[in-house]
PDB file of C-alpha atoms in Angstrom:
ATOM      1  CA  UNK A  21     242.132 132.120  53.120  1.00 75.00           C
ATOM      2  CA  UNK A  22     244.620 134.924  52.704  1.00 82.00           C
ATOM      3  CA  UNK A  23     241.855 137.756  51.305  1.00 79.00           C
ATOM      4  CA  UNK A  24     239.483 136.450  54.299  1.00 79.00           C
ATOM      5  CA  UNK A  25     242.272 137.207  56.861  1.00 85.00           C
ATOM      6  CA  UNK A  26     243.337 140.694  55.085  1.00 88.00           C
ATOM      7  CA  UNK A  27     239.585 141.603  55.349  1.00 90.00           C
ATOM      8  CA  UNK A  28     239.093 140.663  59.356  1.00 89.00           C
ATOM      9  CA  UNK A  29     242.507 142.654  59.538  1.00 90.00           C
ATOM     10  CA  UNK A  30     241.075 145.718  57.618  1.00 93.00           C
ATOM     11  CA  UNK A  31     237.518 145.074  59.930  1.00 94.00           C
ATOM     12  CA  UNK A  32     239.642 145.379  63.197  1.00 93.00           C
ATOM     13  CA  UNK A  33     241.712 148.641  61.759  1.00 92.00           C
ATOM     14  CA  UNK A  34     238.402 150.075  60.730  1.00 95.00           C
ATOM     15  CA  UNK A  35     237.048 149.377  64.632  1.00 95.00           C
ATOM     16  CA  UNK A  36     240.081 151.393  65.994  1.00 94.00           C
ATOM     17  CA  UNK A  37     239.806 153.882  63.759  1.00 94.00           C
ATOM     18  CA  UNK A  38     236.033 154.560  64.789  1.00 95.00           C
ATOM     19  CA  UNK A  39     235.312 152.980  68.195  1.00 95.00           C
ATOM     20  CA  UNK A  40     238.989 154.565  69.382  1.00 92.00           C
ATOM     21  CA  UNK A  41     240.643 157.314  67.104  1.00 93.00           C
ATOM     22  CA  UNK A  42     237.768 159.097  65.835  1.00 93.00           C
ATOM     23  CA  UNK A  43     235.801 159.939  69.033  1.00 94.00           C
ATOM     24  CA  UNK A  44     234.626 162.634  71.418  1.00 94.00           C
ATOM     25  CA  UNK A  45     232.975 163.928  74.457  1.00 94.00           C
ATOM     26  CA  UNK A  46     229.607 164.736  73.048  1.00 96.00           C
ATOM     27  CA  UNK A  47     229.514 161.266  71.251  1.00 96.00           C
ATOM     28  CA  UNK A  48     230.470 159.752  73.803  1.00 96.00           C
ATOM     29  CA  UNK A  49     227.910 160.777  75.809  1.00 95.00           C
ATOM     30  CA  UNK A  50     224.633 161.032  73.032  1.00 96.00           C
ATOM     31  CA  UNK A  51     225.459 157.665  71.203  1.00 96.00           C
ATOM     32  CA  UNK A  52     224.689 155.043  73.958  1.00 95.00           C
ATOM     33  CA  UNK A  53     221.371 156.434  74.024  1.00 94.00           C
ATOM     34  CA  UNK A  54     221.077 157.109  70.387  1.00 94.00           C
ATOM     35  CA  UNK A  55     221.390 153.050  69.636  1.00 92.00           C
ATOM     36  CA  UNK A  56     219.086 152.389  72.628  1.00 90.00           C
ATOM     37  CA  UNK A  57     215.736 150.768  71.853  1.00 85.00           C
ATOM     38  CA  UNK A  58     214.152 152.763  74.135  1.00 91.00           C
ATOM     39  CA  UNK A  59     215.258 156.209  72.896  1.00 94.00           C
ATOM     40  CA  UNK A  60     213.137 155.213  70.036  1.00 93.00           C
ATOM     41  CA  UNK A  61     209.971 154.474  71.198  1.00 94.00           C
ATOM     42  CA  UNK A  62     208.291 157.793  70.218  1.00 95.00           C
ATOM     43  CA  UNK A  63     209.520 157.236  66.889  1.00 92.00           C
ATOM     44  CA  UNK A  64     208.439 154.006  66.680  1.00 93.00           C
ATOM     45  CA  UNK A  65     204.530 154.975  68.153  1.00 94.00           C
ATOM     46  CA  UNK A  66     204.855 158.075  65.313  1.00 93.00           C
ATOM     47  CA  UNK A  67     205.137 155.561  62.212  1.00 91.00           C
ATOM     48  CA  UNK A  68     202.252 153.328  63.826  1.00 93.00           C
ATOM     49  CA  UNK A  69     200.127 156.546  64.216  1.00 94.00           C
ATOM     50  CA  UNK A  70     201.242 157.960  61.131  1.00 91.00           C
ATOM     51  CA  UNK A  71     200.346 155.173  59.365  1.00 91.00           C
ATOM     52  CA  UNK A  72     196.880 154.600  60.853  1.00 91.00           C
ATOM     53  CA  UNK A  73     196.136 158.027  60.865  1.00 91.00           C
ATOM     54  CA  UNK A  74     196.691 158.073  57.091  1.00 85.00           C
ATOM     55  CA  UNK A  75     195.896 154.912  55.624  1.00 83.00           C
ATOM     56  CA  UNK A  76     193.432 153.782  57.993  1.00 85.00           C
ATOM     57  CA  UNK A  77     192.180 150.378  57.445  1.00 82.00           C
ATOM     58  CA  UNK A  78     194.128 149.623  54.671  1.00 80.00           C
ATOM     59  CA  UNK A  79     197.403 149.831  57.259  1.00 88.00           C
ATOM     60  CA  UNK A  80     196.620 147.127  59.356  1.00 89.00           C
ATOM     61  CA  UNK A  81     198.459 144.475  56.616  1.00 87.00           C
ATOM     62  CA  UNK A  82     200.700 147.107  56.410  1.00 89.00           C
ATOM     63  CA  UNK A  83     201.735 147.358  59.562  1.00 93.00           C
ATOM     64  CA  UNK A  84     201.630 143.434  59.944  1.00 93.00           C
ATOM     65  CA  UNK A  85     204.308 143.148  57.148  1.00 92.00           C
ATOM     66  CA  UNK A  86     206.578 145.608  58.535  1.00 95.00           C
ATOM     67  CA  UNK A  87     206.575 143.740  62.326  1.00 96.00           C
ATOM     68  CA  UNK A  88     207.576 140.992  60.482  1.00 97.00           C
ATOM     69  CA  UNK A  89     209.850 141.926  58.144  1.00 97.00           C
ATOM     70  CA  UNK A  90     211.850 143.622  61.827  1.00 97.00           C
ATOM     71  CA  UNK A  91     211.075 140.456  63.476  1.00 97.00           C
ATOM     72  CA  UNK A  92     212.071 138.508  60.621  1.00 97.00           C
ATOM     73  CA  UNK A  93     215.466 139.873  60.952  1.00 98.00           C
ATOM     74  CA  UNK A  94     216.169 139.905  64.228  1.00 97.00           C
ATOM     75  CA  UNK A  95     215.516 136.060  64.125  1.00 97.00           C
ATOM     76  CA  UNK A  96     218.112 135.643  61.310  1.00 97.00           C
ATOM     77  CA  UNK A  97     220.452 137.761  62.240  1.00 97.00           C
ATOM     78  CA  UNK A  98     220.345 136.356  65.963  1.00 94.00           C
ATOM     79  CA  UNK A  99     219.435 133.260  65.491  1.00 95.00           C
ATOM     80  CA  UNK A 100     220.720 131.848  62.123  1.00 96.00           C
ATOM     81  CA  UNK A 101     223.719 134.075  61.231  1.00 96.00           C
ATOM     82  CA  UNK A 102     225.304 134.542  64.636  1.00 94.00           C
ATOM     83  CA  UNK A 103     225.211 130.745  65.495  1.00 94.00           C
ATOM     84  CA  UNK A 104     226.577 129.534  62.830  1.00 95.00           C
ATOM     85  CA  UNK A 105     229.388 132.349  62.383  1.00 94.00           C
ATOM     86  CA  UNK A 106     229.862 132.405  66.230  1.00 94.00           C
ATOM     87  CA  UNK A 107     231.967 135.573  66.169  1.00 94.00           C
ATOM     88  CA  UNK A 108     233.515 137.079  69.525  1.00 93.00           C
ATOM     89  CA  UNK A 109     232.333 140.925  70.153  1.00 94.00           C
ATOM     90  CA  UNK A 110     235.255 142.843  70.319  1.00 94.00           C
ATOM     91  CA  UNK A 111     234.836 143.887  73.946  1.00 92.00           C
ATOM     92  CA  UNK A 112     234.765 140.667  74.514  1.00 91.00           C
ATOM     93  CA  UNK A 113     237.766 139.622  72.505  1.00 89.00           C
ATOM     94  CA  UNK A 114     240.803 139.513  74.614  1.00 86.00           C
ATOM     95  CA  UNK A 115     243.373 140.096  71.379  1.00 84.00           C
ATOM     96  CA  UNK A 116     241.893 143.568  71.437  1.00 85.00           C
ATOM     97  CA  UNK A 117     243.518 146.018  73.970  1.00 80.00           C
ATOM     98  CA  UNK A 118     242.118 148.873  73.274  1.00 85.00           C
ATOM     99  CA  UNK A 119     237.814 149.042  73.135  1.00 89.00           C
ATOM    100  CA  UNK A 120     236.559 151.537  74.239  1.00 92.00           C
ATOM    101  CA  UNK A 121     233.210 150.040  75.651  1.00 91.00           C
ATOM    102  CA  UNK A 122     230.712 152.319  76.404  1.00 93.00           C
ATOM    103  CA  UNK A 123     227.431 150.333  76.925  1.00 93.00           C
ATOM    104  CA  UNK A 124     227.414 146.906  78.317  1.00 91.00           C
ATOM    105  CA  UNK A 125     229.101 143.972  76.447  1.00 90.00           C
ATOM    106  CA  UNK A 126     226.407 141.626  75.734  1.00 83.00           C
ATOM    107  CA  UNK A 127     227.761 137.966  75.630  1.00 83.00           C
ATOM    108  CA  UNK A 128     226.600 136.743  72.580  1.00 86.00           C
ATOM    109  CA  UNK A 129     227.460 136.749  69.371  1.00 93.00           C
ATOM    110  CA  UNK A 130     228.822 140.042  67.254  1.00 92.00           C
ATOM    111  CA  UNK A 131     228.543 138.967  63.656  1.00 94.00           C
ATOM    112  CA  UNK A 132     225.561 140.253  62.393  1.00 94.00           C
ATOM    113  CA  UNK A 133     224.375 142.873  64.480  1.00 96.00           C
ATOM    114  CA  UNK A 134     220.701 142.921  65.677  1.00 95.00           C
ATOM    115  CA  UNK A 135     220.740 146.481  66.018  1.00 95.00           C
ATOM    116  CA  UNK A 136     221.483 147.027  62.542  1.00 97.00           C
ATOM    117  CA  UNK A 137     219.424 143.883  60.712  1.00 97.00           C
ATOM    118  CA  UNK A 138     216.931 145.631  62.447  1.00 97.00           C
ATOM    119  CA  UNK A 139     216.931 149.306  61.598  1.00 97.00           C
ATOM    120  CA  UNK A 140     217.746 148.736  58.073  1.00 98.00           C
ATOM    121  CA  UNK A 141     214.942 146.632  58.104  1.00 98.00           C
ATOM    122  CA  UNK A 142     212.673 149.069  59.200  1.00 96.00           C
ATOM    123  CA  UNK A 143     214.061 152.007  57.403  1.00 96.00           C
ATOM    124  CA  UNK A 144     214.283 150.174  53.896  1.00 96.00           C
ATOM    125  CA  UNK A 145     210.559 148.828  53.742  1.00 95.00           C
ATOM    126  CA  UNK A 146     209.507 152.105  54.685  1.00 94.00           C
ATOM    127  CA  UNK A 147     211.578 153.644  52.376  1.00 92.00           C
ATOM    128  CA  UNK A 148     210.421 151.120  49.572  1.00 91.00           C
ATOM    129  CA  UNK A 149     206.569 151.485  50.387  1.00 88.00           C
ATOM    130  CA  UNK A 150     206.019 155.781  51.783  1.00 85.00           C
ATOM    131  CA  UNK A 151     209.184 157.223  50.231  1.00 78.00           C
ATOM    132  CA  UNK A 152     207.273 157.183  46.619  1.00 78.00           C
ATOM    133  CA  UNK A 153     204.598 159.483  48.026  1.00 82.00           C
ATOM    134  CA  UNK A 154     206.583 160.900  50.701  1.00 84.00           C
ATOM    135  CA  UNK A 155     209.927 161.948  48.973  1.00 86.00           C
ATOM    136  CA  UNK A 156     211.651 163.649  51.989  1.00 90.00           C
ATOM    137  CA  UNK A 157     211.772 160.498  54.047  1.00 88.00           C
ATOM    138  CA  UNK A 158     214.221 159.194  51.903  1.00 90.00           C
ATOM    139  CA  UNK A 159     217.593 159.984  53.250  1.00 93.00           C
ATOM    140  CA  UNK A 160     216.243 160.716  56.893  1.00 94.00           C
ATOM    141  CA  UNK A 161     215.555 156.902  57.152  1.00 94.00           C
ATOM    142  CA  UNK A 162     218.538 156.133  55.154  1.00 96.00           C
ATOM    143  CA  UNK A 163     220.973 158.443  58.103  1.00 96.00           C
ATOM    144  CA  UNK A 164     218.725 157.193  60.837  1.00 96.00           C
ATOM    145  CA  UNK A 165     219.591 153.659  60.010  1.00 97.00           C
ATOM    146  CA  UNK A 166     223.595 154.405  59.428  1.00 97.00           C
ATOM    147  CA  UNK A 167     223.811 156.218  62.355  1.00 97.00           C
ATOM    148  CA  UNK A 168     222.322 153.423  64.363  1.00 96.00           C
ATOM    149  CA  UNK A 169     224.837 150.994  62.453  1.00 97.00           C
ATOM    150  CA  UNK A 170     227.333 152.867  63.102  1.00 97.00           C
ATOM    151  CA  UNK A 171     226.946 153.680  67.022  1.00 97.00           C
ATOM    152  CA  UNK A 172     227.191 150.115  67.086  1.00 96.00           C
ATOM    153  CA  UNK A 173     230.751 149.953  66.611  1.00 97.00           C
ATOM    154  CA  UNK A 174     231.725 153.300  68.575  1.00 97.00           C
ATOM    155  CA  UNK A 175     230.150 151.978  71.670  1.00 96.00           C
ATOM    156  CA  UNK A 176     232.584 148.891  71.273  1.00 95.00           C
ATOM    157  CA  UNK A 177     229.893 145.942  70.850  1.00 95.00           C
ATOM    158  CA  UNK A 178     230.232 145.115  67.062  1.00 96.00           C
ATOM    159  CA  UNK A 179     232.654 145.253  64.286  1.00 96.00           C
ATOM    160  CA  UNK A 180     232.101 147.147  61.075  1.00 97.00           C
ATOM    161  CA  UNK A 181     231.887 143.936  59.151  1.00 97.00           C
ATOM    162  CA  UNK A 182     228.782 143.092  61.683  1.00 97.00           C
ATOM    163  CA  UNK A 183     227.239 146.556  61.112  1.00 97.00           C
ATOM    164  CA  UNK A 184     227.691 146.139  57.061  1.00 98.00           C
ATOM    165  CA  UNK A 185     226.519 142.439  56.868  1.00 97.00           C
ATOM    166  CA  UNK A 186     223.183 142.855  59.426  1.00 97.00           C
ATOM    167  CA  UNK A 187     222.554 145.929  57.105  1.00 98.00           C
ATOM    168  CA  UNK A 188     222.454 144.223  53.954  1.00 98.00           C
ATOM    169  CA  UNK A 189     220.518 141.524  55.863  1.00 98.00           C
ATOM    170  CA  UNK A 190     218.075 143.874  57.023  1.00 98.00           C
ATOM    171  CA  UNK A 191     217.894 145.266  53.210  1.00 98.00           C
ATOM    172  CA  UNK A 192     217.224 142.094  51.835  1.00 97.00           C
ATOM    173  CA  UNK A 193     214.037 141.204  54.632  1.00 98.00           C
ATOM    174  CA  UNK A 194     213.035 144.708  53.264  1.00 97.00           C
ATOM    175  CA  UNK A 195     212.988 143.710  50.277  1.00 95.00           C
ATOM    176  CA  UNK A 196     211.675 140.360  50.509  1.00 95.00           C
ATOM    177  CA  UNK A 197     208.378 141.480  52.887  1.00 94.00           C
ATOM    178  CA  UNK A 198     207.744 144.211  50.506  1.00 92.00           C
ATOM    179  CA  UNK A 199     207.057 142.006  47.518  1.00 89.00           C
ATOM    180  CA  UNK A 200     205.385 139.629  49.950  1.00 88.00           C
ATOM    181  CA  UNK A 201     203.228 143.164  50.807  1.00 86.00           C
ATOM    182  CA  UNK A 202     202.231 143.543  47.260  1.00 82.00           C
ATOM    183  CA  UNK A 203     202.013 140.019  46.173  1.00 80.00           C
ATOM    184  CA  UNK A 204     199.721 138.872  48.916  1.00 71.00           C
ATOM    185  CA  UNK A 205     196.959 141.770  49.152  1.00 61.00           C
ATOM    186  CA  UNK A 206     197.123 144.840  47.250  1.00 58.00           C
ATOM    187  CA  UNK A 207     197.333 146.683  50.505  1.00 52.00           C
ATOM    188  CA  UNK A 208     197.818 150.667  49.768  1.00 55.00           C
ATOM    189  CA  UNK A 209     197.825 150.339  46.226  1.00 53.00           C
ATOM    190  CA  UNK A 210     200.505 153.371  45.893  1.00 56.00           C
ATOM    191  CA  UNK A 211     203.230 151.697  47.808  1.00 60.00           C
ATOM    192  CA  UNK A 212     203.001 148.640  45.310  1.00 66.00           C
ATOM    193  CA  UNK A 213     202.435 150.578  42.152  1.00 55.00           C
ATOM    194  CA  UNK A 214     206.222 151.048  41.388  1.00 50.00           C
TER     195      UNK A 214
END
């Protein structure tokens, strides 16, 4: 009980520190769009057309898989995790004085964040399947995914403990769709070949 409560301490010193120490204008500004759903669409339409472009045919069970695997989730993390946990957001939690919230304060739950279940998702099946033939996507979808994580808790709507656990959540989906990928149909035979 003691090492749970010095670790929800260290969370909420850790929020301070990033959501209101460690700030500025221009972040303050960029980073409510930057974890914005809708800032990504053209991203999100590149991958789809990437992928078809390349892989034609064989990317339909690709793409499949990876809707899931983001939709899978989003439905643990939001409907599973955050239930049962039931943690307040800290702009919604009235022991904390100082949040700086910069984007509206949803009323649900905090712990696990969506936002970040579902960008790791995304980023780490991606990153298990094209990084072996496309090398230089590694650490871009690696970034793209801790920078989403982590605008979470600058805008004020999640703690880092909620940015940490929905990543390894999204990780493990990742994980779990890509064997499901390679198990179920050989698909593109170079993303299962390692």
């Amino acid at each position: 009980m003691i090492l749970f409560q010095n670790i929800l301490e260290l969370d909420q010193s850790l929020f301070h520190l990033l959501n209101a120490v460690w700030t500025n204008d221009f972040f303050d500004v960029i980073i409510p769009f930057w974890r914005n759903k809708y800032f990504w669409l053209p991203l999100y339409s590149f991958i789809l057309f990437f992928i078809f472009y390349n892989y034609k045919q064989k990317a339909y069970w690709f793409i499949i898989c990876l809707i899931a695997c983001v939709g899978s989730a989003d439905l643990l993390s939001s409907k599973i995790v955050k239930e049962y946990v039931q943690r307040v957001r800290p702009c919604n939690n009235e022991s904390i004085n100082d949040v700086r919230n910069l984007v509206h304060c949803g009323s649900g739950y905090s712990f696990t964040s969506n936002h970040s279940a579902n960008h790791f998702a995304i980023s780490f099946f991606l990153l298990l399947t094209l990084a072996n033939q496309f090398k230089k996507l590694k650490w871009p979808l690696i970034l793209w995914a801790i920078s989403i994580a982590y605008s979470q808790v600058y805008v004020g709507v999640h703690f880092p403990l909620d940015v940490i656990s929905g990543a390894i959540l999204g990780v493990l989906t990742a994980r779990l769709f890509v064997w499901l990928y390679c198990m179920v149909d050989e698909g593109i035979p170079e993303f299962c070949s390692s």
